[in-house]
XYZ file of C-alpha atoms in Angstrom:
184
model
C -50.611 -88.377 14.524
C -52.032 -87.119 17.243
C -53.222 -83.817 16.592
C -51.923 -80.652 18.082
C -54.082 -79.581 21.159
C -56.101 -77.239 20.788
C -55.096 -73.166 21.690
C -56.364 -71.805 25.082
C -59.398 -70.397 24.901
C -60.567 -68.226 27.495
C -64.447 -68.604 28.875
C -65.781 -65.274 29.499
C -66.211 -62.073 27.264
C -63.804 -60.016 26.240
C -63.171 -56.776 27.192
C -63.673 -55.331 23.422
C -67.497 -57.118 23.734
C -68.588 -56.118 27.043
C -67.676 -52.741 26.571
C -69.558 -52.918 23.802
C -72.072 -54.201 25.467
C -72.010 -51.453 27.893
C -71.836 -48.990 25.314
C -74.541 -50.276 24.066
C -77.353 -50.903 26.411
C -76.627 -46.806 28.169
C -77.933 -45.703 24.709
C -80.189 -47.959 24.602
C -81.635 -47.384 27.720
C -81.769 -43.367 26.707
C -83.663 -44.229 23.685
C -86.392 -46.962 25.347
C -86.982 -47.071 29.519
C -89.596 -50.414 28.583
C -92.317 -48.853 29.550
C -94.217 -47.474 27.442
C -95.770 -44.213 28.867
C -92.502 -42.779 27.790
C -93.532 -39.122 28.464
C -93.456 -39.538 32.695
C -90.340 -38.917 34.839
C -87.869 -36.097 35.415
C -86.782 -36.291 31.860
C -89.725 -37.544 29.907
C -92.162 -34.942 31.717
C -94.133 -32.824 29.023
C -92.742 -29.756 29.126
C -88.750 -31.172 28.695
C -89.507 -33.873 26.419
C -91.816 -30.303 24.765
C -88.662 -27.893 24.313
C -86.957 -30.782 23.076
C -89.174 -31.293 20.081
C -89.485 -27.020 19.688
C -85.975 -27.316 19.548
C -85.535 -30.397 16.943
C -88.416 -27.932 14.374
C -86.640 -25.392 14.970
C -83.526 -26.315 13.954
C -84.753 -28.569 11.496
C -86.782 -25.404 9.701
C -83.184 -24.001 9.704
C -81.810 -26.425 8.356
C -84.025 -25.744 5.288
C -83.640 -21.960 5.158
C -79.459 -22.665 4.546
C -80.806 -24.918 2.130
C -82.414 -22.538 0.693
C -80.523 -19.863 0.790
C -77.854 -22.373 -1.315
C -81.413 -22.391 -3.882
C -81.374 -18.665 -4.336
C -77.696 -18.514 -4.893
C -76.555 -21.259 -6.519
C -79.788 -22.346 -7.946
C -77.754 -25.020 -10.689
C -77.095 -27.056 -7.584
C -81.126 -28.169 -6.370
C -80.934 -30.892 -8.401
C -78.103 -32.053 -6.045
C -80.137 -30.304 -2.868
C -83.510 -30.211 -3.642
C -84.027 -34.005 -2.472
C -82.078 -33.038 1.117
C -84.164 -30.506 1.020
C -87.270 -32.633 1.122
C -86.354 -34.416 3.440
C -85.140 -31.738 5.723
C -88.481 -30.256 5.501
C -90.250 -33.481 6.198
C -87.911 -33.823 9.549
C -90.000 -29.950 10.678
C -93.326 -31.470 9.397
C -91.908 -34.930 11.915
C -90.641 -32.686 15.009
C -93.747 -30.046 14.542
C -96.461 -32.888 14.375
C -97.491 -32.496 11.131
C -96.769 -35.203 8.859
C -99.946 -37.535 8.664
C -99.890 -41.449 7.584
C -97.898 -41.998 4.623
C -101.499 -41.571 1.772
C -100.010 -43.035 -1.599
C -99.959 -40.219 -4.219
C -100.946 -41.045 -7.474
C -97.791 -43.532 -8.660
C -98.716 -45.170 -5.462
C -95.544 -44.587 -3.279
C -96.452 -41.353 -1.003
C -96.425 -38.475 -1.748
C -94.001 -35.230 0.440
C -95.788 -32.792 1.041
C -92.981 -29.112 -0.155
C -93.665 -27.077 2.788
C -93.152 -24.859 4.666
C -92.461 -22.416 1.733
C -88.888 -20.786 1.408
C -88.501 -17.173 3.456
C -88.828 -14.453 1.582
C -85.058 -13.109 0.915
C -82.919 -16.376 2.564
C -80.357 -15.377 1.076
C -80.563 -11.979 4.237
C -80.703 -14.762 6.037
C -77.971 -17.366 5.626
C -74.565 -15.741 4.785
C -73.586 -18.026 1.734
C -70.413 -18.808 0.366
C -69.757 -17.413 -3.586
C -68.649 -20.958 -5.358
C -71.031 -23.853 -5.035
C -67.908 -25.576 -4.135
C -68.247 -23.287 -0.559
C -71.697 -23.110 -0.454
C -72.119 -27.358 -0.279
C -69.528 -27.527 2.392
C -70.484 -25.852 4.442
C -73.821 -26.863 4.584
C -72.304 -30.521 4.650
C -70.410 -28.613 8.478
C -73.741 -27.282 9.408
C -75.694 -31.200 8.914
C -73.222 -32.849 10.738
C -72.821 -30.209 13.527
C -76.699 -30.826 13.894
C -77.221 -34.389 13.991
C -74.076 -34.307 16.678
C -75.732 -32.016 18.503
C -78.983 -34.131 18.321
C -77.064 -37.404 18.673
C -76.001 -36.102 22.071
C -79.890 -34.788 23.063
C -81.560 -37.976 22.109
C -80.117 -39.743 24.823
C -81.396 -36.952 27.633
C -85.410 -37.930 25.827
C -87.765 -40.575 26.276
C -89.353 -43.331 23.736
C -90.061 -42.167 20.759
C -88.869 -38.790 20.243
C -85.375 -40.119 21.305
C -86.050 -42.573 18.350
C -87.269 -39.443 15.520
C -83.884 -37.334 16.600
C -81.849 -40.437 16.088
C -82.993 -41.722 13.011
C -83.096 -37.542 11.728
C -79.011 -37.625 13.284
C -78.520 -40.578 10.888
C -80.299 -38.638 8.157
C -78.518 -35.897 9.212
C -74.978 -37.624 8.605
C -75.732 -38.365 4.962
C -76.333 -35.626 4.528
C -73.408 -33.739 5.239
C -71.404 -37.183 3.639
C -73.537 -36.822 -0.168
C -72.935 -33.158 0.412
C -69.299 -33.010 0.471
C -69.057 -36.405 -1.874
C -67.769 -35.654 -5.416
C -70.055 -36.170 -7.843
C -70.046 -39.181 -10.650
């Protein structure tokens, strides 16, 4: 008995594959121009790059201030919020260019710097909800909004800064998730 004929498969790419490829290509084009000298050109002029870097550092400092304000009002959240704050501090350092090669600590792993130090009165600058759950939700919303803004901004800057923005935006989205996740 002969086998039935195989169904006819189109010879070209499917529409979804083509659209995904175009979207991915546009995203990658925003990340790197492939020349190695990514600080040149209109979008990559030093003033545009420097302004974007300064804005990103300022935004990261703002998130650190929010974490500090929440910790000042809700110190019981320190175990949950502290590591995320430490990451936000590293983001500030990365955008300010103060991150040096990771120097191994005594245990052989890179030791993060605890700076910038908390503001003298963070709760006065950033309003914090009364309940811990609402405070975490507010932090998550701030992280999510900043991650979304950075994801849009990375298309306007070249090379390394775009990659850094993408990485920090992804970390911010992960922070938002972790802040809203129910502890087990």
